[in-house]
Structure formats: C-alpha cells, structure tokens
Amino acid sequence: MTTLFRRAKPVIGMLHLPALPGSPASDSTLEQIRLGMLRDAGALMDGGVDGLMVENIGDAPFYPSRVPPHTVAFLAVLAHELKRAFARPLGVNVLRNDGISAVAVAEAAGADFIRVNVYTGARVADQGILEGEAHELQRYRKLLGSRVQVWADVAVKHSAALGVRDLADEVEDTVLRARADAIVVSGSGTGKQTPIDVICKAKAAAGIAPVFIGSGASAETAAELLRFADGLIVGTWFKAGGILSEPVDSARVRRLMDAVNACRTD
C-alpha cells in the first residue's frame, strides 16, 4: 500500500477546476478560480478527506495529449497554493491525457502523485485515439529525479478499448512493465459506479500496488467498495446535490467519511 497517507483506505477529494484562461468556456480570472478552489478544498478538509487531487475538468473539449504551456503554468500555480494551504497528500490530473505535464506540475508544486487516464495501450475517446506514454513519462521522471507517484487508470471511463484484452493482463502489465505505483478503475463515466467484479479482477492482478476506485462512490456504497478496493477518489458525489458544477458540500463529505471511518480497522 502507498505510504502517502496516514490511514488505510484513504479517500481522495477531487477539485474540479472551472475552465482555465484560454479554454473555450473560460469566464473567470485566475484569482477567481484560485478562491473557488480553496473554498472547495477547505470544505473537503473540513469533511475529513485524506488527500486532494486537482484537475482541469472545465477545459473541455480536451487536448488528446499535450496541453498548452499556459495551462501547465496555471495548474502549477494553483497546485502550489493547495500544498501551501493544506497539509495533505496532493495529486494532479492534466486532462485529457497529459501525464508528462502532470509530472512537471507536481514537481513544481510539491505534489505527491499524478493520475494518468491512458498510461499504457490505446483507447478511443471523444478526443480520438489516446495512446499511453509510460515510456516517455518514466524517463521524464528519471530526468527530473522525481519521486512523484504514478496512479494509472486501466479501462478508463469515457473511452472504449481498441481491441479485446483481459483486464487482469492490462493491470499486470501496467504495474510490472510500465512501473505504475497504483491502479485506478472506474465506471463508464463521471459519477458512474465502478462494478465490483472489475475491482476484484484488478485487485487480484495488481500485486502489491493499491487499487483505487475512480468513480461512482457515495455514502451508501463506500463501505461496500472498500471491502475490495484500497481507497476512493470522489468528486461528483461531494458536490451540492451531487451535481458536478456545484461547490463542494462539507455535510455530504462528512456523510461519506463517516461511512468510511466506520469500516476502517486502523
């Protein structure tokens, strides 16, 4: 199990950034985005999450791989603000699939891990064909002397496989050949529940690498999911009314964390 967290079965609270300057839907200044992000992060921390992750979800339609330099700069500034303000592990996800930039942002900000949606293999998404860049990303980490962990999705949401391959084989290759530190599995889309059989198959193939749930956790399902998985990444359910575009509701965070704490054994 990853040693980043103080407790077993950690819960990571997602920080969904609105469109950054330069993105098609952008209508906020960086300062407005910063203040909203810190407000949401505070609500997540008040609710008792074990870590945070920031991503540029408002930047749709997403680039399939490299994002522009200004996006990297904005994300590095915002992630650094989070590390200064909150003493919890921090992750970075640069959508749709820019793991190289995520490493750069994490290193600049002092973040602890990144999430990469298509780390190995190739999948079809609304951005076209997304190809894994584990070979480049791991060499970039080495170049920077980076200790940032790589959390890799397998069969990531909002995508389809190019060919038929067993999930267990994909997980095993992602850990053993591509050197991922953790595996993330999810449902078919944002907020969609991750099937239990997918979690079990991934867990059996992942060896010592932890397996995190990447979508669909709620106060009602958290305890059941954590019977099989090592941790949760939660975004949409923590929002007011469970609506992605709404601010984080600390009462909903506490409800889920109460369910998680009741099933922890540490």
C-alpha atoms as a PDB file:
ATOM      1  CA  MET A   1       0.000   0.000   0.000  1.00  0.00           C
ATOM      2  CA  THR A   2       1.209   3.520  -0.784  1.00  0.00           C
ATOM      3  CA  THR A   3       2.776   5.226   2.236  1.00  0.00           C
ATOM      4  CA  LEU A   4       1.481   8.709   1.395  1.00  0.00           C
ATOM      5  CA  PHE A   5      -1.485   8.517   3.733  1.00  0.00           C
ATOM      6  CA  ARG A   6      -1.913   8.466   7.487  1.00  0.00           C
ATOM      7  CA  ARG A   7      -4.695   5.886   7.433  1.00  0.00           C
ATOM      8  CA  ALA A   8      -5.674   2.799   5.499  1.00  0.00           C
ATOM      9  CA  LYS A   9      -8.412   3.038   2.862  1.00  0.00           C
ATOM     10  CA  PRO A  10      -7.758   6.721   2.046  1.00  0.00           C
ATOM     11  CA  VAL A  11     -10.351   8.949   0.408  1.00  0.00           C
ATOM     12  CA  ILE A  12      -9.142  11.496  -2.144  1.00  0.00           C
ATOM     13  CA  GLY A  13     -11.351  14.541  -2.695  1.00  0.00           C
ATOM     14  CA  MET A  14     -11.415  15.867  -6.261  1.00  0.00           C
ATOM     15  CA  LEU A  15     -11.079  19.556  -7.006  1.00  0.00           C
ATOM     16  CA  HIS A  16     -12.807  20.190 -10.326  1.00  0.00           C
ATOM     17  CA  LEU A  17     -11.413  23.439 -11.694  1.00  0.00           C
ATOM     18  CA  PRO A  18     -13.613  25.593 -13.940  1.00  0.00           C
ATOM     19  CA  ALA A  19     -12.282  26.495 -17.378  1.00  0.00           C
ATOM     20  CA  LEU A  20      -8.821  27.993 -17.101  1.00  0.00           C
ATOM     21  CA  PRO A  21      -7.924  31.162 -19.046  1.00  0.00           C
ATOM     22  CA  GLY A  22      -7.502  30.308 -22.713  1.00  0.00           C
ATOM     23  CA  SER A  23     -10.085  27.486 -22.674  1.00  0.00           C
ATOM     24  CA  PRO A  24     -13.320  27.816 -24.715  1.00  0.00           C
ATOM     25  CA  ALA A  25     -15.629  28.103 -21.679  1.00  0.00           C
ATOM     26  CA  SER A  26     -13.341  30.398 -19.678  1.00  0.00           C
ATOM     27  CA  ASP A  27     -15.165  33.241 -17.948  1.00  0.00           C
ATOM     28  CA  SER A  28     -13.181  33.532 -14.684  1.00  0.00           C
ATOM     29  CA  THR A  29      -9.886  35.136 -13.778  1.00  0.00           C
ATOM     30  CA  LEU A  30      -7.136  33.009 -12.266  1.00  0.00           C
ATOM     31  CA  GLU A  31      -7.760  34.743  -8.932  1.00  0.00           C
ATOM     32  CA  GLN A  32     -11.462  33.824  -9.017  1.00  0.00           C
ATOM     33  CA  ILE A  33     -10.528  30.232  -9.826  1.00  0.00           C
ATOM     34  CA  ARG A  34      -7.987  30.188  -7.001  1.00  0.00           C
ATOM     35  CA  LEU A  35     -10.514  31.414  -4.435  1.00  0.00           C
ATOM     36  CA  GLY A  36     -13.158  28.897  -5.535  1.00  0.00           C
ATOM     37  CA  MET A  37     -10.631  26.077  -5.453  1.00  0.00           C
ATOM     38  CA  LEU A  38      -9.510  26.962  -1.932  1.00  0.00           C
ATOM     39  CA  ARG A  39     -13.140  27.176  -0.796  1.00  0.00           C
ATOM     40  CA  ASP A  40     -13.844  23.678  -2.143  1.00  0.00           C
ATOM     41  CA  ALA A  41     -10.595  22.327  -0.713  1.00  0.00           C
ATOM     42  CA  GLY A  42     -11.497  23.745   2.690  1.00  0.00           C
ATOM     43  CA  ALA A  43     -14.889  22.036   2.561  1.00  0.00           C
ATOM     44  CA  LEU A  44     -13.236  18.733   1.657  1.00  0.00           C
ATOM     45  CA  MET A  45     -10.760  19.068   4.502  1.00  0.00           C
ATOM     46  CA  ASP A  46     -13.487  20.037   6.975  1.00  0.00           C
ATOM     47  CA  GLY A  47     -15.323  16.887   5.952  1.00  0.00           C
ATOM     48  CA  GLY A  48     -12.260  14.761   6.758  1.00  0.00           C
ATOM     49  CA  VAL A  49     -10.801  13.571   3.428  1.00  0.00           C
ATOM     50  CA  ASP A  50      -7.317  12.068   3.473  1.00  0.00           C
ATOM     51  CA  GLY A  51      -5.975  13.764   0.353  1.00  0.00           C
ATOM     52  CA  LEU A  52      -6.796  16.067  -2.548  1.00  0.00           C
ATOM     53  CA  MET A  53      -6.496  15.901  -6.323  1.00  0.00           C
ATOM     54  CA  VAL A  54      -6.813  18.814  -8.736  1.00  0.00           C
ATOM     55  CA  GLU A  55      -7.776  18.568 -12.396  1.00  0.00           C
ATOM     56  CA  ASN A  56      -8.676  20.910 -15.252  1.00  0.00           C
ATOM     57  CA  ILE A  57     -12.092  19.415 -15.924  1.00  0.00           C
ATOM     58  CA  GLY A  58     -13.504  22.749 -17.113  1.00  0.00           C
ATOM     59  CA  ASP A  59     -11.116  22.861 -20.075  1.00  0.00           C
ATOM     60  CA  ALA A  60     -13.295  20.673 -22.336  1.00  0.00           C
ATOM     61  CA  PRO A  61     -13.060  19.924 -25.177  1.00  0.00           C
ATOM     62  CA  PHE A  62      -9.758  18.433 -24.065  1.00  0.00           C
ATOM     63  CA  TYR A  63      -6.496  18.092 -25.921  1.00  0.00           C
ATOM     64  CA  PRO A  64      -5.770  14.381 -26.502  1.00  0.00           C
ATOM     65  CA  SER A  65      -2.201  14.723 -25.198  1.00  0.00           C
ATOM     66  CA  ARG A  66      -0.075  17.855 -24.604  1.00  0.00           C
ATOM     67  CA  VAL A  67      -1.830  20.890 -23.173  1.00  0.00           C
ATOM     68  CA  PRO A  68      -0.587  24.444 -23.916  1.00  0.00           C
ATOM     69  CA  PRO A  69       2.212  25.966 -21.788  1.00  0.00           C
ATOM     70  CA  HIS A  70      -0.182  28.453 -20.169  1.00  0.00           C
ATOM     71  CA  THR A  71      -2.338  25.573 -18.853  1.00  0.00           C
ATOM     72  CA  VAL A  72       0.726  23.983 -17.261  1.00  0.00           C
ATOM     73  CA  ALA A  73       1.662  27.330 -15.688  1.00  0.00           C
ATOM     74  CA  PHE A  74      -1.833  27.955 -14.292  1.00  0.00           C
ATOM     75  CA  LEU A  75      -2.091  24.436 -12.867  1.00  0.00           C
ATOM     76  CA  ALA A  76       1.356  24.677 -11.239  1.00  0.00           C
ATOM     77  CA  VAL A  77       0.396  27.937  -9.512  1.00  0.00           C
ATOM     78  CA  LEU A  78      -2.924  26.516  -8.299  1.00  0.00           C
ATOM     79  CA  ALA A  79      -1.419  23.232  -7.112  1.00  0.00           C
ATOM     80  CA  HIS A  80       1.279  25.126  -5.226  1.00  0.00           C
ATOM     81  CA  GLU A  81      -1.432  27.128  -3.473  1.00  0.00           C
ATOM     82  CA  LEU A  82      -3.054  23.886  -2.337  1.00  0.00           C
ATOM     83  CA  LYS A  83       0.209  22.493  -0.946  1.00  0.00           C
ATOM     84  CA  ARG A  84       0.837  25.713   0.964  1.00  0.00           C
ATOM     85  CA  ALA A  85      -2.662  25.804   2.421  1.00  0.00           C
ATOM     86  CA  PHE A  86      -3.345  22.143   3.296  1.00  0.00           C
ATOM     87  CA  ALA A  87      -1.117  19.520   4.899  1.00  0.00           C
ATOM     88  CA  ARG A  88      -2.449  16.546   2.949  1.00  0.00           C
ATOM     89  CA  PRO A  89      -1.148  14.493   0.005  1.00  0.00           C
ATOM     90  CA  LEU A  90      -1.966  16.176  -3.311  1.00  0.00           C
ATOM     91  CA  GLY A  91      -2.467  14.677  -6.763  1.00  0.00           C
ATOM     92  CA  VAL A  92      -2.577  16.252 -10.222  1.00  0.00           C
ATOM     93  CA  ASN A  93      -4.524  15.099 -13.282  1.00  0.00           C
ATOM     94  CA  VAL A  94      -3.972  17.022 -16.530  1.00  0.00           C
ATOM     95  CA  LEU A  95      -6.867  16.174 -18.826  1.00  0.00           C
ATOM     96  CA  ARG A  96      -7.291  14.508 -21.067  1.00  0.00           C
ATOM     97  CA  ASN A  97      -4.100  12.528 -21.039  1.00  0.00           C
ATOM     98  CA  ASP A  98      -1.032  14.699 -20.430  1.00  0.00           C
ATOM     99  CA  GLY A  99       0.947  12.741 -17.859  1.00  0.00           C
ATOM    100  CA  ILE A 100       4.196  14.489 -18.840  1.00  0.00           C
ATOM    101  CA  SER A 101       2.746  17.889 -17.927  1.00  0.00           C
ATOM    102  CA  ALA A 102       1.224  16.405 -14.779  1.00  0.00           C
ATOM    103  CA  VAL A 103       4.713  15.355 -13.633  1.00  0.00           C
ATOM    104  CA  ALA A 104       6.012  18.878 -14.326  1.00  0.00           C
ATOM    105  CA  VAL A 105       3.139  20.486 -12.416  1.00  0.00           C
ATOM    106  CA  ALA A 106       3.531  18.083  -9.496  1.00  0.00           C
ATOM    107  CA  GLU A 107       7.283  18.678  -9.268  1.00  0.00           C
ATOM    108  CA  ALA A 108       6.889  22.463  -9.397  1.00  0.00           C
ATOM    109  CA  ALA A 109       4.110  22.454  -6.805  1.00  0.00           C
ATOM    110  CA  GLY A 110       5.484  19.817  -4.445  1.00  0.00           C
ATOM    111  CA  ALA A 111       2.551  17.497  -5.137  1.00  0.00           C
ATOM    112  CA  ASP A 112       2.762  13.796  -4.313  1.00  0.00           C
ATOM    113  CA  PHE A 113       1.158  11.840  -7.144  1.00  0.00           C
ATOM    114  CA  ILE A 114      -0.360  12.159 -10.592  1.00  0.00           C
ATOM    115  CA  ARG A 115      -3.238  10.391 -12.301  1.00  0.00           C
ATOM    116  CA  VAL A 116      -2.881   9.333 -15.930  1.00  0.00           C
ATOM    117  CA  ASN A 117      -6.032   8.273 -17.768  1.00  0.00           C
ATOM    118  CA  VAL A 118      -4.413   6.196 -20.553  1.00  0.00           C
ATOM    119  CA  TYR A 119      -0.973   5.265 -19.287  1.00  0.00           C
ATOM    120  CA  THR A 120      -0.436   2.114 -21.364  1.00  0.00           C
ATOM    121  CA  GLY A 121      -2.049   0.757 -24.510  1.00  0.00           C
ATOM    122  CA  ALA A 122      -4.543   2.795 -26.532  1.00  0.00           C
ATOM    123  CA  ARG A 123      -8.231   3.652 -26.236  1.00  0.00           C
ATOM    124  CA  VAL A 124     -10.851   5.506 -28.268  1.00  0.00           C
ATOM    125  CA  ALA A 125     -12.429   8.571 -26.654  1.00  0.00           C
ATOM    126  CA  ASP A 126     -14.146  11.754 -27.792  1.00  0.00           C
ATOM    127  CA  GLN A 127     -10.640  13.184 -28.335  1.00  0.00           C
ATOM    128  CA  GLY A 128      -9.828  10.405 -30.817  1.00  0.00           C
ATOM    129  CA  ILE A 129      -7.286   7.680 -30.145  1.00  0.00           C
ATOM    130  CA  LEU A 130      -5.455   8.161 -26.844  1.00  0.00           C
ATOM    131  CA  GLU A 131      -2.110   6.405 -26.627  1.00  0.00           C
ATOM    132  CA  GLY A 132      -0.170   5.524 -23.499  1.00  0.00           C
ATOM    133  CA  GLU A 133       3.127   7.292 -22.870  1.00  0.00           C
ATOM    134  CA  ALA A 134       4.525   5.292 -19.991  1.00  0.00           C
ATOM    135  CA  HIS A 135       7.859   5.006 -21.810  1.00  0.00           C
ATOM    136  CA  GLU A 136       8.241   8.797 -22.035  1.00  0.00           C
ATOM    137  CA  LEU A 137       6.742   9.595 -18.650  1.00  0.00           C
ATOM    138  CA  GLN A 138       9.020   7.266 -16.690  1.00  0.00           C
ATOM    139  CA  ARG A 139      12.091   8.648 -18.469  1.00  0.00           C
ATOM    140  CA  TYR A 140      10.916  12.195 -17.719  1.00  0.00           C
ATOM    141  CA  ARG A 141      10.552  11.292 -14.040  1.00  0.00           C
ATOM    142  CA  LYS A 142      14.112   9.960 -14.095  1.00  0.00           C
ATOM    143  CA  LEU A 143      15.375  13.137 -15.781  1.00  0.00           C
ATOM    144  CA  LEU A 144      13.839  15.300 -13.040  1.00  0.00           C
ATOM    145  CA  GLY A 145      14.800  12.931 -10.231  1.00  0.00           C
ATOM    146  CA  SER A 146      11.101  12.866  -9.396  1.00  0.00           C
ATOM    147  CA  ARG A 147       9.561  10.787  -6.607  1.00  0.00           C
ATOM    148  CA  VAL A 148       6.022  11.686  -7.667  1.00  0.00           C
ATOM    149  CA  GLN A 149       3.877   8.550  -7.760  1.00  0.00           C
ATOM    150  CA  VAL A 150       2.059   7.499 -10.936  1.00  0.00           C
ATOM    151  CA  TRP A 151      -1.551   6.388 -10.476  1.00  0.00           C
ATOM    152  CA  ALA A 152      -2.677   4.808 -13.737  1.00  0.00           C
ATOM    153  CA  ASP A 153      -6.217   4.206 -14.915  1.00  0.00           C
ATOM    154  CA  VAL A 154      -6.974   0.899 -16.602  1.00  0.00           C
ATOM    155  CA  ALA A 155     -10.032   0.780 -18.895  1.00  0.00           C
ATOM    156  CA  VAL A 156     -10.657   4.425 -18.051  1.00  0.00           C
ATOM    157  CA  LYS A 157     -14.129   5.986 -18.110  1.00  0.00           C
ATOM    158  CA  HIS A 158     -15.389   7.879 -21.178  1.00  0.00           C
ATOM    159  CA  SER A 159     -13.454   5.587 -23.520  1.00  0.00           C
ATOM    160  CA  ALA A 160     -13.547   2.230 -25.286  1.00  0.00           C
ATOM    161  CA  ALA A 161     -10.884  -0.348 -25.999  1.00  0.00           C
ATOM    162  CA  LEU A 162      -9.373  -0.613 -29.479  1.00  0.00           C
ATOM    163  CA  GLY A 163      -9.111  -4.373 -29.106  1.00  0.00           C
ATOM    164  CA  VAL A 164     -10.237  -7.096 -26.732  1.00  0.00           C
ATOM    165  CA  ARG A 165      -7.794  -7.723 -23.894  1.00  0.00           C
ATOM    166  CA  ASP A 166      -8.310  -9.195 -20.456  1.00  0.00           C
ATOM    167  CA  LEU A 167      -8.412  -6.577 -17.692  1.00  0.00           C
ATOM    168  CA  ALA A 168      -6.114  -8.641 -15.485  1.00  0.00           C
ATOM    169  CA  ASP A 169      -3.447  -8.704 -18.188  1.00  0.00           C
ATOM    170  CA  GLU A 170      -3.694  -4.926 -18.616  1.00  0.00           C
ATOM    171  CA  VAL A 171      -3.371  -4.333 -14.882  1.00  0.00           C
ATOM    172  CA  GLU A 172      -0.403  -6.672 -14.568  1.00  0.00           C
ATOM    173  CA  ASP A 173       1.431  -5.009 -17.458  1.00  0.00           C
ATOM    174  CA  THR A 174       0.664  -1.535 -16.122  1.00  0.00           C
ATOM    175  CA  VAL A 175       2.265  -2.388 -12.782  1.00  0.00           C
ATOM    176  CA  LEU A 176       5.102  -4.700 -13.768  1.00  0.00           C
ATOM    177  CA  ARG A 177       6.148  -3.405 -17.193  1.00  0.00           C
ATOM    178  CA  ALA A 178       5.059   0.247 -17.023  1.00  0.00           C
ATOM    179  CA  ARG A 179       6.008   0.753 -13.349  1.00  0.00           C
ATOM    180  CA  ALA A 180       2.767   2.331 -12.132  1.00  0.00           C
ATOM    181  CA  ASP A 181       2.569   2.895  -8.367  1.00  0.00           C
ATOM    182  CA  ALA A 182      -1.205   2.477  -8.124  1.00  0.00           C
ATOM    183  CA  ILE A 183      -4.120   1.394 -10.317  1.00  0.00           C
ATOM    184  CA  VAL A 184      -7.389   3.297 -10.792  1.00  0.00           C
ATOM    185  CA  VAL A 185     -10.572   1.611 -12.036  1.00  0.00           C
ATOM    186  CA  SER A 186     -13.851   3.335 -12.774  1.00  0.00           C
ATOM    187  CA  GLY A 187     -17.321   3.046 -14.222  1.00  0.00           C
ATOM    188  CA  SER A 188     -18.279   4.069 -17.739  1.00  0.00           C
ATOM    189  CA  GLY A 189     -18.415   7.799 -16.996  1.00  0.00           C
ATOM    190  CA  THR A 190     -18.038  10.523 -14.393  1.00  0.00           C
ATOM    191  CA  GLY A 191     -20.092   9.623 -11.328  1.00  0.00           C
ATOM    192  CA  LYS A 192     -20.930   6.140 -12.680  1.00  0.00           C
ATOM    193  CA  GLN A 193     -20.368   3.311 -10.185  1.00  0.00           C
ATOM    194  CA  THR A 194     -17.373   1.029 -10.629  1.00  0.00           C
ATOM    195  CA  PRO A 195     -18.516  -2.623 -10.934  1.00  0.00           C
ATOM    196  CA  ILE A 196     -17.416  -4.895  -8.091  1.00  0.00           C
ATOM    197  CA  ASP A 197     -16.181  -7.578 -10.490  1.00  0.00           C
ATOM    198  CA  VAL A 198     -13.863  -5.022 -12.137  1.00  0.00           C
ATOM    199  CA  ILE A 199     -12.437  -4.057  -8.744  1.00  0.00           C
ATOM    200  CA  CYS A 200     -11.856  -7.685  -7.755  1.00  0.00           C
ATOM    201  CA  LYS A 201     -10.165  -8.581 -11.031  1.00  0.00           C
ATOM    202  CA  ALA A 202      -7.906  -5.511 -10.860  1.00  0.00           C
ATOM    203  CA  LYS A 203      -7.028  -6.160  -7.227  1.00  0.00           C
ATOM    204  CA  ALA A 204      -6.084  -9.777  -7.919  1.00  0.00           C
ATOM    205  CA  ALA A 205      -3.763  -8.732 -10.754  1.00  0.00           C
ATOM    206  CA  ALA A 206      -2.195  -5.644  -9.162  1.00  0.00           C
ATOM    207  CA  GLY A 207       0.059  -7.428  -6.675  1.00  0.00           C
ATOM    208  CA  ILE A 208       1.293  -5.009  -4.018  1.00  0.00           C
ATOM    209  CA  ALA A 209       0.088  -1.940  -5.957  1.00  0.00           C
ATOM    210  CA  PRO A 210      -3.046  -0.403  -4.400  1.00  0.00           C
ATOM    211  CA  VAL A 211      -6.275  -0.214  -6.397  1.00  0.00           C
ATOM    212  CA  PHE A 212      -8.387   2.948  -6.147  1.00  0.00           C
ATOM    213  CA  ILE A 213     -11.992   3.486  -7.202  1.00  0.00           C
ATOM    214  CA  GLY A 214     -12.115   6.332  -9.725  1.00  0.00           C
ATOM    215  CA  SER A 215     -15.860   6.978  -9.998  1.00  0.00           C
ATOM    216  CA  GLY A 216     -19.252   6.305  -8.510  1.00  0.00           C
ATOM    217  CA  ALA A 217     -18.548   6.171  -4.762  1.00  0.00           C
ATOM    218  CA  SER A 218     -21.218   7.538  -2.421  1.00  0.00           C
ATOM    219  CA  ALA A 219     -22.044   7.460   1.279  1.00  0.00           C
ATOM    220  CA  GLU A 220     -24.260   4.456   0.560  1.00  0.00           C
ATOM    221  CA  THR A 221     -21.692   2.477  -1.450  1.00  0.00           C
ATOM    222  CA  ALA A 222     -18.360   3.490   0.143  1.00  0.00           C
ATOM    223  CA  ALA A 223     -18.169   0.722   2.740  1.00  0.00           C
ATOM    224  CA  GLU A 224     -19.032  -1.998   0.206  1.00  0.00           C
ATOM    225  CA  LEU A 225     -16.486  -0.686  -2.328  1.00  0.00           C
ATOM    226  CA  LEU A 226     -13.769  -0.575   0.327  1.00  0.00           C
ATOM    227  CA  ARG A 227     -14.292  -4.264   1.089  1.00  0.00           C
ATOM    228  CA  PHE A 228     -12.479  -4.847  -2.205  1.00  0.00           C
ATOM    229  CA  ALA A 229     -10.528  -1.659  -3.039  1.00  0.00           C
ATOM    230  CA  ASP A 230      -7.710   0.158  -1.252  1.00  0.00           C
ATOM    231  CA  GLY A 231      -9.138   3.668  -1.496  1.00  0.00           C
ATOM    232  CA  LEU A 232     -11.610   6.027  -3.154  1.00  0.00           C
ATOM    233  CA  ILE A 233     -11.318   9.045  -5.430  1.00  0.00           C
ATOM    234  CA  VAL A 234     -14.525  11.032  -5.002  1.00  0.00           C
ATOM    235  CA  GLY A 235     -15.620  14.130  -6.887  1.00  0.00           C
ATOM    236  CA  THR A 236     -19.206  14.451  -8.089  1.00  0.00           C
ATOM    237  CA  TRP A 237     -20.869  12.958  -5.005  1.00  0.00           C
ATOM    238  CA  PHE A 238     -19.220  15.556  -2.755  1.00  0.00           C
ATOM    239  CA  LYS A 239     -20.852  18.420  -4.661  1.00  0.00           C
ATOM    240  CA  ALA A 240     -24.106  20.068  -3.551  1.00  0.00           C
ATOM    241  CA  GLY A 241     -26.942  17.869  -4.806  1.00  0.00           C
ATOM    242  CA  GLY A 242     -24.390  15.523  -6.371  1.00  0.00           C
ATOM    243  CA  ILE A 243     -24.084  17.939  -9.324  1.00  0.00           C
ATOM    244  CA  LEU A 244     -20.575  18.270 -10.751  1.00  0.00           C
ATOM    245  CA  SER A 245     -20.812  22.014 -11.451  1.00  0.00           C
ATOM    246  CA  GLU A 246     -21.878  22.865  -7.878  1.00  0.00           C
ATOM    247  CA  PRO A 247     -19.492  23.681  -4.976  1.00  0.00           C
ATOM    248  CA  VAL A 248     -18.372  21.025  -2.508  1.00  0.00           C
ATOM    249  CA  ASP A 249     -20.873  20.374   0.289  1.00  0.00           C
ATOM    250  CA  SER A 250     -18.967  19.620   3.513  1.00  0.00           C
ATOM    251  CA  ALA A 251     -22.026  17.868   5.002  1.00  0.00           C
ATOM    252  CA  ARG A 252     -22.000  15.357   2.136  1.00  0.00           C
ATOM    253  CA  VAL A 253     -18.260  14.891   2.629  1.00  0.00           C
ATOM    254  CA  ARG A 254     -18.804  14.105   6.312  1.00  0.00           C
ATOM    255  CA  ARG A 255     -21.554  11.607   5.480  1.00  0.00           C
ATOM    256  CA  LEU A 256     -19.275   9.611   3.225  1.00  0.00           C
ATOM    257  CA  MET A 257     -16.302   9.887   5.580  1.00  0.00           C
ATOM    258  CA  ASP A 258     -18.455   8.651   8.476  1.00  0.00           C
ATOM    259  CA  ALA A 259     -19.261   5.551   6.416  1.00  0.00           C
ATOM    260  CA  VAL A 260     -15.579   5.058   5.575  1.00  0.00           C
ATOM    261  CA  ASN A 261     -14.378   5.564   9.155  1.00  0.00           C
ATOM    262  CA  ALA A 262     -16.908   3.025  10.410  1.00  0.00           C
ATOM    263  CA  CYS A 263     -15.306   0.310   8.274  1.00  0.00           C
ATOM    264  CA  ARG A 264     -11.652   1.193   8.878  1.00  0.00           C
ATOM    265  CA  THR A 265      -9.681  -1.101  11.123  1.00  0.00           C
ATOM    266  CA  ASP A 266      -6.559   1.045  11.737  1.00  0.00           C
END
